[in-house]
């Protein structure tokens, strides 16, 4: 008998994102530049317009974002969402649970990324009233933009040394907490892939009993106040296997 407990496709996470609209130190409205070390991220633009500014080992790029745009980027891609007006994004993130477990590093200046205590102090938002948290999120964003500009400008000139240095420093920064990541991947995408293999093999063997467990699951609308994410205000859907069948 194949285990058919309901699970969201690809063991991904889904989040509604309203990209920050306040001005950064470079005169652009948008979020904090950062990268993920182990997960691929996808933007599905559902409203407004903007751009995705990225730096990777192939160079510096700006991708237009408008309603209907779908763009994704792999681990190691430094990215910054820029808001040109009402930019709203549905974010689909691979390896659900890894971002929450620390699979992201912001592009603070090199001396801060190299110091775990200073990085944590710069990255952590205070438990404070809304306005204070918004101000802290803006300061965090501005600090990340400062480091991002160094990496971006060097890469644009053909010098990828700062990018490689950031990659190395980011990996060192998360090394200890990364020990728990393999379990997240095993319980998520690996388990789901194994389940799919079991199903296909069962069908090939003439068994289709899993079809008797077919169901529809509905994720509840995200409740409560929007959180302050790296790129903007966000609401995360609970698409874990604890979904209530409808």
Short mmCIF file of C-alpha atoms in Angstrom, two decimals:
data_model
loop_
_atom_site.label_atom_id
_atom_site.label_comp_id
_atom_site.label_asym_id
_atom_site.label_seq_id
_atom_site.Cartn_x
_atom_site.Cartn_y
_atom_site.Cartn_z
CA UNK A 1 0.00 0.00 0.00
CA UNK A 2 1.45 3.33 -1.08
CA UNK A 3 1.47 6.16 1.48
CA UNK A 4 -0.63 8.97 -0.04
CA UNK A 5 -0.77 11.52 2.77
CA UNK A 6 -1.53 14.91 1.19
CA UNK A 7 1.52 17.05 0.54
CA UNK A 8 2.07 20.23 -1.44
CA UNK A 9 3.73 19.73 -4.86
CA UNK A 10 7.50 19.59 -4.74
CA UNK A 11 7.64 20.09 -0.96
CA UNK A 12 7.82 23.82 -1.65
CA UNK A 13 6.55 26.80 0.34
CA UNK A 14 4.20 29.53 -0.88
CA UNK A 15 4.26 33.11 0.37
CA UNK A 16 2.46 36.31 -0.63
CA UNK A 17 4.93 39.18 -0.82
CA UNK A 18 4.33 42.92 -1.03
CA UNK A 19 7.74 44.31 -1.96
CA UNK A 20 8.92 47.21 0.20
CA UNK A 21 8.10 50.64 -1.20
CA UNK A 22 10.40 52.86 0.86
CA UNK A 23 13.55 54.31 -0.71
CA UNK A 24 16.88 52.61 -0.20
CA UNK A 25 20.26 54.38 -0.10
CA UNK A 26 20.66 53.91 -3.85
CA UNK A 27 17.39 55.73 -4.60
CA UNK A 28 15.50 52.51 -5.39
CA UNK A 29 12.42 51.20 -3.66
CA UNK A 30 12.71 47.56 -2.71
CA UNK A 31 14.02 44.81 -0.51
CA UNK A 32 17.22 43.58 1.06
CA UNK A 33 19.68 41.93 -1.34
CA UNK A 34 20.47 38.39 -0.22
CA UNK A 35 21.07 34.87 -1.46
CA UNK A 36 20.02 31.34 -0.57
CA UNK A 37 22.68 28.69 -0.13
CA UNK A 38 20.69 25.53 -0.84
CA UNK A 39 17.29 26.46 -2.27
CA UNK A 40 15.92 27.68 -5.58
CA UNK A 41 13.38 30.50 -5.40
CA UNK A 42 10.65 31.48 -7.87
CA UNK A 43 8.75 34.77 -8.27
CA UNK A 44 5.29 34.65 -9.83
CA UNK A 45 4.27 38.30 -10.23
CA UNK A 46 0.58 38.82 -9.49
CA UNK A 47 0.43 42.60 -9.55
CA UNK A 48 2.35 45.82 -10.13
CA UNK A 49 5.71 46.17 -11.77
CA UNK A 50 9.35 46.19 -10.83
CA UNK A 51 12.64 44.46 -11.49
CA UNK A 52 14.81 41.71 -10.12
CA UNK A 53 18.45 42.75 -9.82
CA UNK A 54 20.83 39.81 -9.60
CA UNK A 55 24.53 38.99 -9.42
CA UNK A 56 25.85 35.50 -10.11
CA UNK A 57 29.06 34.05 -11.57
CA UNK A 58 27.82 34.89 -15.08
CA UNK A 59 27.48 38.59 -14.35
CA UNK A 60 25.05 41.33 -13.36
CA UNK A 61 21.49 41.22 -14.65
CA UNK A 62 18.21 43.11 -14.33
CA UNK A 63 15.01 41.21 -15.13
CA UNK A 64 11.78 43.12 -15.68
CA UNK A 65 8.91 42.10 -13.41
CA UNK A 66 5.31 42.68 -14.47
CA UNK A 67 2.04 40.89 -13.87
CA UNK A 68 2.38 37.36 -15.20
CA UNK A 69 6.18 37.25 -15.03
CA UNK A 70 7.70 34.02 -13.73
CA UNK A 71 11.39 34.06 -12.87
CA UNK A 72 13.46 31.72 -10.71
CA UNK A 73 17.03 31.70 -9.47
CA UNK A 74 19.29 29.04 -8.06
CA UNK A 75 21.43 28.93 -4.88
CA UNK A 76 24.26 31.44 -4.92
CA UNK A 77 22.33 34.08 -6.89
CA UNK A 78 22.34 37.37 -5.03
CA UNK A 79 19.00 39.01 -5.71
CA UNK A 80 17.17 42.20 -4.89
CA UNK A 81 13.52 42.93 -5.67
CA UNK A 82 12.94 46.52 -6.84
CA UNK A 83 9.44 47.99 -6.67
CA UNK A 84 8.38 50.35 -9.47
CA UNK A 85 4.79 50.44 -8.27
CA UNK A 86 2.52 48.07 -6.38
CA UNK A 87 4.75 45.03 -6.88
CA UNK A 88 3.10 41.90 -5.46
CA UNK A 89 4.66 38.48 -5.82
CA UNK A 90 3.71 34.90 -5.08
CA UNK A 91 6.99 33.38 -3.90
CA UNK A 92 7.48 29.64 -4.42
CA UNK A 93 10.51 28.38 -2.52
CA UNK A 94 12.13 24.98 -2.90
CA UNK A 95 13.00 22.92 0.18
CA UNK A 96 10.23 24.28 2.36
CA UNK A 97 11.61 24.93 5.81
CA UNK A 98 15.18 25.69 4.81
CA UNK A 99 14.77 29.49 4.56
CA UNK A 100 13.27 29.46 8.05
CA UNK A 101 16.25 27.36 9.18
CA UNK A 102 18.74 29.96 8.00
CA UNK A 103 19.19 29.26 4.27
CA UNK A 104 19.63 32.94 3.43
CA UNK A 105 22.41 35.44 3.98
CA UNK A 106 22.06 39.16 3.36
CA UNK A 107 24.80 41.10 1.61
CA UNK A 108 25.92 43.16 4.58
CA UNK A 109 29.44 44.62 4.29
CA UNK A 110 32.16 41.96 4.33
CA UNK A 111 33.34 42.65 7.89
CA UNK A 112 29.82 42.02 9.23
CA UNK A 113 29.24 38.81 7.25
CA UNK A 114 32.56 37.53 8.57
CA UNK A 115 31.45 38.00 12.20
CA UNK A 116 28.51 35.79 13.31
CA UNK A 117 27.62 37.98 16.28
CA UNK A 118 27.63 41.22 14.29
CA UNK A 119 25.69 39.55 11.48
CA UNK A 120 23.02 38.29 13.89
CA UNK A 121 22.71 41.73 15.47
CA UNK A 122 22.29 43.37 12.07
CA UNK A 123 19.85 40.76 10.74
CA UNK A 124 17.52 40.36 13.72
CA UNK A 125 14.50 42.63 13.93
CA UNK A 126 13.37 43.74 17.41
CA UNK A 127 10.20 42.69 19.19
CA UNK A 128 8.72 46.15 19.06
CA UNK A 129 5.69 48.11 17.82
CA UNK A 130 4.97 48.11 14.09
CA UNK A 131 6.65 51.42 13.27
CA UNK A 132 9.83 50.46 15.11
CA UNK A 133 10.04 47.14 13.29
CA UNK A 134 9.44 48.84 9.94
CA UNK A 135 12.27 51.27 10.67
CA UNK A 136 14.57 48.41 11.68
CA UNK A 137 13.70 46.50 8.48
CA UNK A 138 14.62 49.60 6.46
CA UNK A 139 17.96 49.96 8.25
CA UNK A 140 18.68 46.27 7.65
CA UNK A 141 17.84 46.70 3.98
CA UNK A 142 20.06 49.75 3.67
CA UNK A 143 23.00 47.88 5.19
CA UNK A 144 22.48 44.98 2.76
CA UNK A 145 22.35 47.41 -0.17
CA UNK A 146 25.68 48.85 0.96
CA UNK A 147 27.39 45.48 0.67
CA UNK A 148 25.47 44.56 -2.48
CA UNK A 149 26.73 47.61 -4.35
CA UNK A 150 30.35 46.61 -3.73
CA UNK A 151 29.75 43.11 -5.10
CA UNK A 152 27.61 44.30 -8.01
CA UNK A 153 29.93 47.09 -9.13
CA UNK A 154 32.96 44.79 -9.03
CA UNK A 155 31.14 42.08 -11.01
CA UNK A 156 29.96 44.64 -13.56
CA UNK A 157 33.61 45.58 -14.08
CA UNK A 158 34.58 41.92 -14.53
CA UNK A 159 35.93 41.38 -11.01
CA UNK A 160 34.17 38.44 -9.34
CA UNK A 161 36.48 38.35 -6.35
CA UNK A 162 34.00 40.07 -4.00
CA UNK A 163 31.23 37.68 -5.10
CA UNK A 164 33.42 34.63 -4.45
CA UNK A 165 34.46 36.09 -1.09
CA UNK A 166 30.81 36.62 -0.14
CA UNK A 167 29.93 33.06 -1.16
CA UNK A 168 32.72 31.71 1.05
CA UNK A 169 31.85 33.95 4.01
CA UNK A 170 28.15 33.09 3.75
CA UNK A 171 28.92 29.35 3.72
CA UNK A 172 31.12 29.73 6.79
CA UNK A 173 28.41 31.77 8.53
CA UNK A 174 25.74 29.06 8.18
CA UNK A 175 27.97 25.99 8.49
CA UNK A 176 26.91 24.99 12.00
CA UNK A 177 23.17 25.39 11.48
CA UNK A 178 23.38 23.62 8.12
CA UNK A 179 23.83 20.33 9.99
CA UNK A 180 20.05 20.24 10.44
CA UNK A 181 19.22 21.00 6.82
CA UNK A 182 19.65 17.48 5.46
CA UNK A 183 16.85 16.26 7.71
CA UNK A 184 14.53 18.97 6.35
CA UNK A 185 15.31 17.93 2.79
CA UNK A 186 14.93 14.22 3.62
CA UNK A 187 11.50 14.79 5.20
CA UNK A 188 10.40 17.12 2.39
CA UNK A 189 11.41 16.80 -1.26
CA UNK A 190 13.25 13.50 -0.87
CA UNK A 191 10.29 11.82 0.85
CA UNK A 192 7.89 13.24 -1.71
CA UNK A 193 10.02 12.04 -4.62
CA UNK A 194 10.24 8.59 -3.04
CA UNK A 195 6.45 8.53 -2.67
CA UNK A 196 6.04 9.43 -6.35
CA UNK A 197 8.44 6.65 -7.33
CA UNK A 198 6.46 4.17 -5.23
CA UNK A 199 3.27 5.23 -6.98
CA UNK A 200 4.68 4.96 -10.51
CA UNK A 201 6.23 1.59 -9.75
CA UNK A 202 2.96 0.34 -8.25
CA UNK A 203 1.05 1.40 -11.36
CA UNK A 204 3.61 -0.29 -13.58
CA UNK A 205 3.07 -3.44 -11.49
CA UNK A 206 -0.67 -3.33 -11.96
CA UNK A 207 -1.56 -1.76 -8.59
CA UNK A 208 -3.47 1.50 -8.32
CA UNK A 209 -4.86 1.31 -4.79
CA UNK A 210 -3.49 4.79 -4.04
CA UNK A 211 -6.29 6.26 -6.17
CA UNK A 212 -8.79 5.31 -3.46
CA UNK A 213 -7.09 7.86 -1.18
CA UNK A 214 -7.52 10.78 -3.58
CA UNK A 215 -8.37 14.02 -1.77
CA UNK A 216 -8.41 17.81 -2.04
CA UNK A 217 -6.66 19.98 0.54
CA UNK A 218 -7.24 23.64 1.19
CA UNK A 219 -4.68 25.89 2.84
CA UNK A 220 -6.17 28.49 5.14
CA UNK A 221 -5.79 32.13 4.21
CA UNK A 222 -2.73 33.55 6.02
CA UNK A 223 -3.96 35.20 9.19
CA UNK A 224 -2.56 37.91 11.38
CA UNK A 225 -0.22 40.78 10.68
CA UNK A 226 2.08 40.67 7.68
CA UNK A 227 5.63 39.88 8.69
CA UNK A 228 8.72 41.86 7.76
CA UNK A 229 10.71 39.69 5.35
CA UNK A 230 13.93 40.42 3.53
CA UNK A 231 12.16 41.57 0.36
CA UNK A 232 8.97 43.02 1.81
CA UNK A 233 5.88 42.44 3.92
CA UNK A 234 4.83 38.82 3.68
CA UNK A 235 2.17 36.27 4.50
CA UNK A 236 3.15 32.62 4.36
CA UNK A 237 0.62 29.89 3.56
CA UNK A 238 0.68 26.76 5.68
CA UNK A 239 1.03 24.06 3.01
CA UNK A 240 2.46 21.42 5.31
CA UNK A 241 1.05 17.91 5.40
CA UNK A 242 -1.18 19.00 8.27
CA UNK A 243 -3.65 20.49 5.79
CA UNK A 244 -7.34 19.87 6.42
CA UNK A 245 -8.93 17.96 3.51
CA UNK A 246 -11.90 19.72 1.95
#
